[in-house]
Short mmCIF file of C-alpha atoms in Angstrom, two decimals:
data_model
loop_
_atom_site.label_atom_id
_atom_site.label_comp_id
_atom_site.label_asym_id
_atom_site.label_seq_id
_atom_site.Cartn_x
_atom_site.Cartn_y
_atom_site.Cartn_z
CA MET A 207 -23.03 45.02 50.03
CA THR A 208 -20.31 42.69 49.15
CA GLU A 209 -16.91 42.66 50.54
CA SER A 210 -14.90 45.68 48.70
CA VAL A 211 -12.61 44.46 45.95
CA ALA A 212 -9.09 45.71 46.61
CA GLY A 213 -6.64 47.27 44.37
CA ALA A 214 -7.24 50.04 42.06
CA TRP A 215 -10.61 51.01 40.32
CA ARG A 216 -11.90 49.92 37.98
CA VAL A 217 -14.07 51.72 34.54
CA TRP A 218 -16.69 49.86 33.05
CA GLU A 219 -18.53 51.08 29.75
CA CYS A 220 -21.91 50.92 29.09
CA ILE A 221 -22.03 48.15 26.18
CA LEU A 222 -25.19 50.06 24.60
CA CYS A 223 -24.36 54.00 24.80
CA GLY A 224 -20.71 54.44 25.54
CA TRP A 225 -21.23 55.95 29.18
CA VAL A 226 -18.42 55.20 31.12
CA TYR A 227 -18.55 53.89 35.47
CA ASP A 228 -15.81 54.98 36.83
CA GLU A 229 -15.09 53.54 40.17
CA ALA A 230 -13.20 56.00 41.59
CA GLU A 231 -15.98 58.81 40.55
CA GLY A 232 -19.08 57.02 41.22
CA ASP A 233 -22.28 58.27 40.26
CA PRO A 234 -23.19 61.18 42.85
CA ASP A 235 -26.39 62.06 41.11
CA GLY A 236 -27.83 58.49 40.84
CA ASN A 237 -26.54 57.90 44.42
CA LEU A 238 -23.54 56.64 44.54
CA PRO A 239 -20.53 58.30 45.84
CA PRO A 240 -17.08 58.33 44.60
CA GLY A 241 -15.32 55.10 45.30
CA THR A 242 -18.46 52.85 45.14
CA ARG A 243 -17.11 49.14 43.76
CA TRP A 244 -18.91 47.71 40.93
CA GLU A 245 -19.98 44.65 42.55
CA ASP A 246 -21.27 46.96 45.74
CA VAL A 247 -24.10 48.98 42.66
CA PRO A 248 -27.25 47.70 43.30
CA ALA A 249 -28.43 45.53 40.19
CA ASP A 250 -31.75 47.75 39.84
CA TRP A 251 -28.89 50.86 39.18
CA LEU A 252 -29.61 52.28 35.82
CA CYS A 253 -26.82 53.99 33.02
CA PRO A 254 -28.03 57.29 33.34
CA GLU A 255 -27.16 58.16 29.94
CA CYS A 256 -29.53 55.23 28.06
CA GLY A 257 -30.68 53.29 30.92
CA ALA A 258 -29.91 49.90 30.70
CA LYS A 259 -29.21 48.02 33.66
CA LYS A 260 -26.19 46.89 35.02
CA ALA A 261 -26.01 43.68 33.51
CA ASP A 262 -26.01 45.59 30.74
CA PHE A 263 -22.28 46.98 31.63
CA ASP A 264 -19.24 45.21 30.49
CA MET A 265 -15.88 45.85 31.70
CA ARG A 266 -12.96 48.03 29.77
CA GLN A 267 -9.74 47.69 28.92
CA VAL A 268 -7.85 50.17 31.65
CA ALA A 269 -4.40 51.60 30.25
CA MET B 764 -39.82 84.71 41.03
CA SER B 765 -36.22 85.42 39.66
CA ALA B 766 -35.11 85.13 36.50
CA GLY B 767 -32.35 82.11 36.10
CA LEU B 768 -32.37 79.61 33.42
CA VAL B 769 -35.47 78.29 32.89
CA ILE B 770 -35.17 74.20 30.67
CA VAL B 771 -38.78 73.63 28.97
CA GLY B 772 -39.04 69.77 28.89
CA ALA B 773 -38.25 67.51 31.90
CA SER B 774 -36.48 64.82 29.70
CA HIS B 775 -33.15 63.18 29.27
CA ALA B 776 -31.65 65.90 27.47
CA GLY B 777 -33.40 68.82 30.30
CA ILE B 778 -32.55 66.76 33.42
CA ALA B 779 -28.82 65.99 31.51
CA LEU B 780 -28.29 69.48 30.94
CA ALA B 781 -29.40 70.70 34.32
CA ALA B 782 -27.53 67.75 35.91
CA GLU B 783 -24.23 68.84 34.61
CA LEU B 784 -24.47 72.44 35.21
CA ARG B 785 -24.78 72.27 38.69
CA ALA B 786 -21.60 69.44 38.69
CA ALA B 787 -19.93 72.12 36.85
CA ASP B 788 -20.83 74.92 39.96
CA PHE B 789 -23.32 76.73 38.14
CA ARG B 790 -25.26 78.66 40.59
CA PRO B 791 -28.16 80.51 39.79
CA ALA B 792 -31.77 79.06 39.33
CA ILE B 793 -32.64 76.27 37.47
CA THR B 794 -36.35 76.16 36.68
CA LEU B 795 -37.40 72.87 34.21
CA ILE B 796 -40.97 73.03 33.08
CA SER B 797 -42.77 69.48 32.13
CA ASP B 798 -46.40 69.06 30.76
CA GLU B 799 -45.84 65.63 31.86
CA THR B 800 -46.76 65.45 35.95
CA ALA B 801 -44.77 61.86 36.25
CA GLU B 802 -41.21 62.02 37.81
CA PRO B 803 -38.40 62.28 34.84
CA TYR B 804 -38.18 58.69 33.17
CA HIS B 805 -36.08 56.81 31.18
CA ARG B 806 -38.24 56.83 27.54
CA PRO B 807 -36.40 53.93 26.19
CA HIS B 808 -37.57 51.96 28.61
CA LEU B 809 -41.21 52.25 27.15
CA SER B 810 -41.04 50.15 24.40
CA LYS B 811 -38.98 47.46 26.19
CA GLU B 812 -39.48 46.21 29.42
CA CYS B 813 -42.66 48.24 30.50
CA LEU B 814 -44.58 46.98 27.61
CA GLU B 815 -43.16 42.73 28.13
CA ALA B 816 -43.26 42.81 32.08
CA ASP B 817 -45.54 45.95 32.44
CA VAL B 818 -43.02 47.99 35.00
CA PRO B 819 -42.71 51.34 35.23
CA PRO B 820 -39.74 53.16 33.25
CA GLY B 821 -36.44 53.74 35.11
CA LEU B 822 -35.99 57.05 36.64
CA LEU B 823 -33.60 59.48 35.30
CA LYS B 824 -32.31 60.45 38.66
CA PRO B 825 -33.49 59.46 42.32
CA ALA B 826 -36.63 61.41 43.53
CA ALA B 827 -34.66 63.19 45.55
CA PHE B 828 -32.11 64.88 43.37
CA TYR B 829 -33.51 67.70 42.59
CA ALA B 830 -34.14 69.25 45.48
CA GLU B 831 -30.33 68.61 46.54
CA LYS B 832 -29.87 69.88 43.26
CA ALA B 833 -31.19 73.31 43.67
CA MET B 834 -34.03 72.90 41.53
CA VAL B 835 -37.58 73.98 40.61
CA ARG B 836 -39.69 72.25 39.13
CA LEU B 837 -42.68 73.42 37.18
CA GLY B 838 -45.66 71.17 35.93
CA ALA B 839 -47.53 72.79 33.38
CA GLY B 840 -47.24 73.54 29.70
CA VAL B 841 -45.63 76.37 28.20
CA VAL B 842 -47.88 78.87 25.52
CA ALA B 843 -45.92 81.10 24.82
CA ILE B 844 -42.57 83.21 24.71
CA HIS B 845 -42.48 86.44 25.25
CA SER B 846 -38.81 86.73 23.92
CA SER B 847 -38.18 90.66 24.37
CA ARG B 848 -39.54 90.83 27.75
CA ARG B 849 -37.37 87.26 28.43
CA ARG B 850 -40.15 85.98 29.84
CA ILE B 851 -42.05 82.98 29.23
CA GLU B 852 -46.26 81.84 29.65
CA MET B 853 -47.46 78.85 31.15
CA THR B 854 -51.20 77.11 31.43
CA GLY B 855 -53.00 79.23 33.53
CA GLY B 856 -51.43 82.74 32.53
CA LYS B 857 -48.60 81.65 34.85
CA MET B 858 -45.83 84.37 33.56
CA LEU B 859 -41.82 82.82 34.31
CA ASP B 860 -38.31 85.74 33.49
CA TYR B 861 -35.62 84.10 32.82
CA GLU B 862 -32.13 85.18 32.23
CA THR B 863 -32.02 82.04 29.65
CA LEU B 864 -34.16 79.48 28.60
CA ILE B 865 -33.29 76.20 26.38
CA LEU B 866 -35.77 74.71 24.85
CA ALA B 867 -35.86 70.67 25.14
CA THR B 868 -39.36 70.24 24.39
CA GLY B 869 -38.35 67.09 22.15
CA ALA B 870 -40.54 65.39 20.01
CA ARG B 871 -44.04 63.98 19.14
CA ALA B 872 -44.37 60.18 17.29
CA ARG B 873 -45.69 60.57 13.56
CA THR B 874 -48.96 59.95 13.35
CA LEU B 875 -50.27 58.43 9.64
CA PRO B 876 -51.37 60.51 7.03
CA ALA B 877 -54.42 62.13 7.55
CA GLY B 878 -55.72 61.54 4.17
CA LEU B 879 -55.18 57.32 4.64
CA PRO B 880 -58.93 55.97 5.74
CA GLY B 881 -58.57 55.05 9.17
CA ALA B 882 -55.15 56.86 10.10
CA GLU B 883 -56.86 58.07 13.54
CA LEU B 884 -57.45 54.17 15.05
CA ALA B 885 -54.24 53.70 15.17
CA LEU B 886 -52.04 54.43 18.23
CA THR B 887 -48.47 55.56 19.08
CA LEU B 888 -45.98 55.16 21.81
CA ARG B 889 -43.60 57.93 23.25
CA ASN B 890 -45.04 58.60 26.45
CA LEU B 891 -46.60 57.03 29.97
CA ASP B 892 -49.66 58.41 28.83
CA ASP B 893 -49.20 56.74 25.13
CA LEU B 894 -47.88 53.43 26.99
CA GLN B 895 -50.62 53.26 29.65
CA ARG B 896 -53.52 53.57 26.58
CA LEU B 897 -51.31 50.65 24.87
CA ARG B 898 -50.77 48.53 27.60
CA ALA B 899 -54.68 48.39 28.11
CA ARG B 900 -55.52 47.54 24.59
CA LEU B 901 -52.93 44.98 24.22
CA ALA B 902 -54.30 43.35 27.51
CA SER B 903 -57.16 42.17 25.74
CA ALA B 904 -55.90 41.94 21.94
CA ARG B 905 -55.10 38.51 20.17
CA ARG B 906 -53.56 40.36 15.72
CA LEU B 907 -51.50 43.49 16.45
CA VAL B 908 -50.32 45.02 13.63
CA ILE B 909 -47.36 47.84 13.86
CA ILE B 910 -46.82 49.39 10.89
CA GLY B 911 -43.18 50.90 10.58
CA GLY B 912 -40.20 48.49 11.03
CA GLY B 913 -37.65 50.52 12.42
CA LEU B 914 -36.19 50.40 15.90
CA ILE B 915 -39.13 50.91 18.30
CA GLY B 916 -41.73 48.95 16.23
CA LEU B 917 -39.53 45.69 16.21
CA GLU B 918 -39.14 46.19 19.83
CA MET B 919 -42.80 46.41 20.40
CA ALA B 920 -42.92 43.44 18.27
CA ALA B 921 -41.39 41.11 19.92
CA ALA B 922 -42.99 42.77 23.61
CA ALA B 923 -46.45 41.75 22.28
CA ARG B 924 -44.45 38.77 21.32
CA THR B 925 -43.75 37.50 24.61
CA LYS B 926 -47.44 38.30 25.46
CA GLY B 927 -48.43 35.72 22.97
CA ILE B 928 -50.41 37.92 21.14
CA SER B 929 -50.00 37.13 16.93
CA VAL B 930 -48.06 39.72 15.10
CA ASP B 931 -47.52 41.53 12.34
CA VAL B 932 -44.78 44.36 11.02
CA VAL B 933 -45.54 46.13 8.20
CA GLU B 934 -42.25 48.12 6.28
CA CYS B 935 -42.64 50.49 3.04
CA ALA B 936 -39.24 50.49 2.62
CA ASP B 937 -36.87 47.06 1.42
CA ARG B 938 -35.87 46.01 4.25
CA LEU B 939 -35.87 46.40 8.28
CA MET B 940 -34.37 49.10 10.04
CA SER B 941 -32.97 51.34 6.95
CA ARG B 942 -32.19 53.89 8.89
CA SER B 943 -30.01 52.18 11.85
CA LEU B 944 -28.79 48.96 10.47
CA SER B 945 -26.31 47.60 8.10
CA PRO B 946 -28.45 45.42 5.21
CA GLU B 947 -26.26 42.17 7.28
CA LEU B 948 -27.73 43.03 10.19
CA ALA B 949 -31.00 44.36 9.55
CA ALA B 950 -30.95 40.52 7.83
CA LEU B 951 -30.52 39.15 11.10
CA VAL B 952 -32.37 41.00 13.10
CA ARG B 953 -35.28 40.13 10.85
CA GLU B 954 -34.54 36.82 11.43
CA ARG B 955 -34.55 36.37 15.03
CA HIS B 956 -37.69 38.15 15.21
CA ALA B 957 -39.26 36.00 12.36
CA ALA B 958 -38.05 32.83 14.13
CA ALA B 959 -39.74 34.27 17.56
CA GLY B 960 -42.96 34.36 15.40
CA ILE B 961 -43.43 37.87 13.53
CA THR B 962 -44.85 37.63 9.92
CA PHE B 963 -43.13 40.61 8.06
CA HIS B 964 -44.60 42.64 4.99
CA ILE B 965 -41.81 44.21 3.53
CA GLY B 966 -41.96 46.85 1.03
CA SER B 967 -45.49 46.99 1.17
CA LYS B 968 -47.49 50.06 2.10
CA VAL B 969 -50.70 50.36 3.98
CA ARG B 970 -54.15 51.57 2.02
CA SER B 971 -56.48 51.42 5.29
CA VAL B 972 -56.99 50.56 9.12
CA THR B 973 -59.96 49.48 10.24
CA GLU B 974 -60.97 48.44 13.68
CA GLU B 975 -60.25 44.14 12.68
CA ARG B 976 -58.05 45.07 9.67
CA VAL B 977 -55.20 46.25 8.02
CA GLU B 978 -55.36 46.54 3.78
CA LEU B 979 -52.12 47.08 1.56
CA GLU B 980 -51.68 48.09 -1.32
CA ASP B 981 -51.20 45.05 -2.95
CA GLY B 982 -54.15 44.02 -1.93
CA ALA B 983 -53.45 41.69 0.96
CA VAL B 984 -55.59 42.02 4.67
CA ILE B 985 -54.40 41.55 7.92
CA LEU B 986 -56.84 40.65 10.45
CA ALA B 987 -55.97 43.18 13.22
CA ASP B 988 -57.52 44.30 16.16
CA LEU B 989 -54.96 46.43 17.26
CA VAL B 990 -52.95 48.59 15.62
CA VAL B 991 -49.89 50.41 15.86
CA ALA B 992 -47.76 53.29 13.84
CA SER B 993 -43.94 53.35 14.35
CA VAL B 994 -43.35 55.71 11.86
CA GLY B 995 -40.50 58.86 13.23
CA ASN B 996 -41.00 61.07 14.85
CA GLN B 997 -41.18 64.97 14.97
CA PRO B 998 -39.78 67.82 16.91
CA ARG B 999 -42.26 69.57 19.54
CA SER B 1000 -41.17 73.28 17.70
CA GLU B 1001 -44.42 74.97 18.04
CA LEU B 1002 -43.48 77.02 20.92
CA ALA B 1003 -40.54 78.50 18.87
CA GLU B 1004 -42.72 79.09 15.72
CA ALA B 1005 -45.03 80.61 17.58
CA ALA B 1006 -41.92 83.21 18.97
CA VAL B 1007 -40.62 83.73 15.15
CA LEU B 1008 -37.34 81.70 15.94
CA ALA B 1009 -36.62 80.31 12.96
CA CYS B 1010 -37.35 76.40 12.37
CA ASP B 1011 -37.33 74.00 10.19
CA ASP B 1012 -38.90 70.79 10.89
CA GLY B 1013 -37.15 71.53 13.97
CA ILE B 1014 -35.53 74.37 15.68
CA ILE B 1015 -32.55 76.13 13.55
CA VAL B 1016 -29.47 76.34 16.13
CA GLU B 1017 -25.93 77.10 15.83
CA PHE B 1018 -22.35 75.33 16.94
CA ASP B 1019 -23.19 76.14 20.46
CA CYS B 1020 -26.90 75.70 20.37
CA ALA B 1021 -27.65 78.53 20.18
CA THR B 1022 -31.10 79.91 18.56
CA SER B 1023 -31.90 82.88 15.96
CA LEU B 1024 -33.14 84.68 18.85
CA PRO B 1025 -30.92 85.96 22.29
CA GLY B 1026 -31.01 83.97 25.21
CA ILE B 1027 -32.94 81.09 23.92
CA PHE B 1028 -31.11 78.32 23.21
CA ALA B 1029 -32.08 74.43 21.64
CA ILE B 1030 -30.61 70.64 22.59
CA ALA B 1031 -31.85 67.39 21.18
CA ASP B 1032 -34.22 66.19 19.92
CA CYS B 1033 -36.44 69.53 18.83
CA ALA B 1034 -33.42 71.02 17.42
CA ARG B 1035 -31.57 71.51 13.97
CA TRP B 1036 -27.87 71.21 14.11
CA PRO B 1037 -25.49 72.19 11.98
CA GLU B 1038 -24.40 69.63 10.10
CA PRO B 1039 -21.15 70.18 7.40
CA GLY B 1040 -22.35 68.88 4.36
CA LEU B 1041 -25.30 69.01 5.12
CA ALA B 1042 -27.50 71.68 4.01
CA ARG B 1043 -30.18 71.50 6.52
CA GLY B 1044 -28.01 69.98 9.40
CA VAL B 1045 -29.25 67.13 11.56
CA ARG B 1046 -31.84 66.66 14.22
CA HIS B 1047 -30.86 63.89 16.52
CA GLU B 1048 -31.54 63.18 20.24
CA SER B 1049 -28.21 63.14 21.53
CA ILE B 1050 -27.36 66.59 20.80
CA ALA B 1051 -26.19 68.26 23.16
CA PRO B 1052 -23.33 69.86 23.43
CA LEU B 1053 -23.67 71.84 26.23
CA SER B 1054 -20.77 70.57 28.94
CA GLY B 1055 -17.69 72.04 26.80
CA ARG B 1056 -19.71 75.06 25.76
CA ARG B 1057 -20.31 76.53 29.00
CA SER B 1058 -19.10 80.40 28.05
CA TRP B 1059 -23.13 81.29 27.14
CA LEU B 1060 -23.85 80.69 31.09
CA ARG B 1061 -23.49 83.07 33.17
CA SER B 1062 -21.81 81.83 36.40
CA ASP B 1063 -22.55 84.38 38.87
#
């Protein structure tokens, strides 16, 4: 686990399929509890929608 | 066994539906039935890193997910739907009652036309068994011909090329990826693949396949010790057809994925969904608009 990042929850979007990872919600079905920071998502985690790796995600602009 | 929701097919759509329903506090029994024995996996990986690096596909959900979400998984084929009794029959004769039946049987790889000499020699890639067969052949292959210049054919071409195998791609249309990319993007893809050493035969049709070669209709001969066909897929709708559900290159469904029989729904690759303006609707792996339309499911 890396040190947590302070501040608001961020939102990430898979650049392949558009699935959104919201840190506040996590991915409970993928063993990531709500509040899991992107830095703490393991490298072998996969997009639940298309199977893309963590490295294939990109930061989405949050309004 | 008590009636509940039964999902036939434990691939992406079936698992996603089950997960969404549990997330929405759907409490009745959920049973997932699949004729694939492996843990449900990401199919898109098969033509990418699974071929290139000989790694297994990623799992759709962690192995513990299904028990945690009170989902029962059965490894069996489904041989019949007895819709008047809301019951399905599995391989071995075992019966299972349902209140709601979801058909998520997916698609199978289309094979070369049966009349094409040597059609049976071409491998296809759709599931883990196909992958193992293909990997075993790739281990000793020197010259691969891929018939079909679509997305999956090109992914396989790229993966094989990284292993140092000579790769030719035969495409009958006048360009690559004509169903999914604009001409400009397809040209870029072709450039990248050509730079990697892949040879293209565009606007070419196959006349015959043998153990040693592929002959094209223009008389050209490509030496090959492995031939793979990547020419699209076909819905697995035989089960539905036998149960007299309305089908037309896919199980015909309404906007809420209801089939022509009560209590039976079909989602994703096996279903043909209505599309305004298209007489025959569309068939697409990502059509499962169920999360917003749960009114047809009892949550008691």
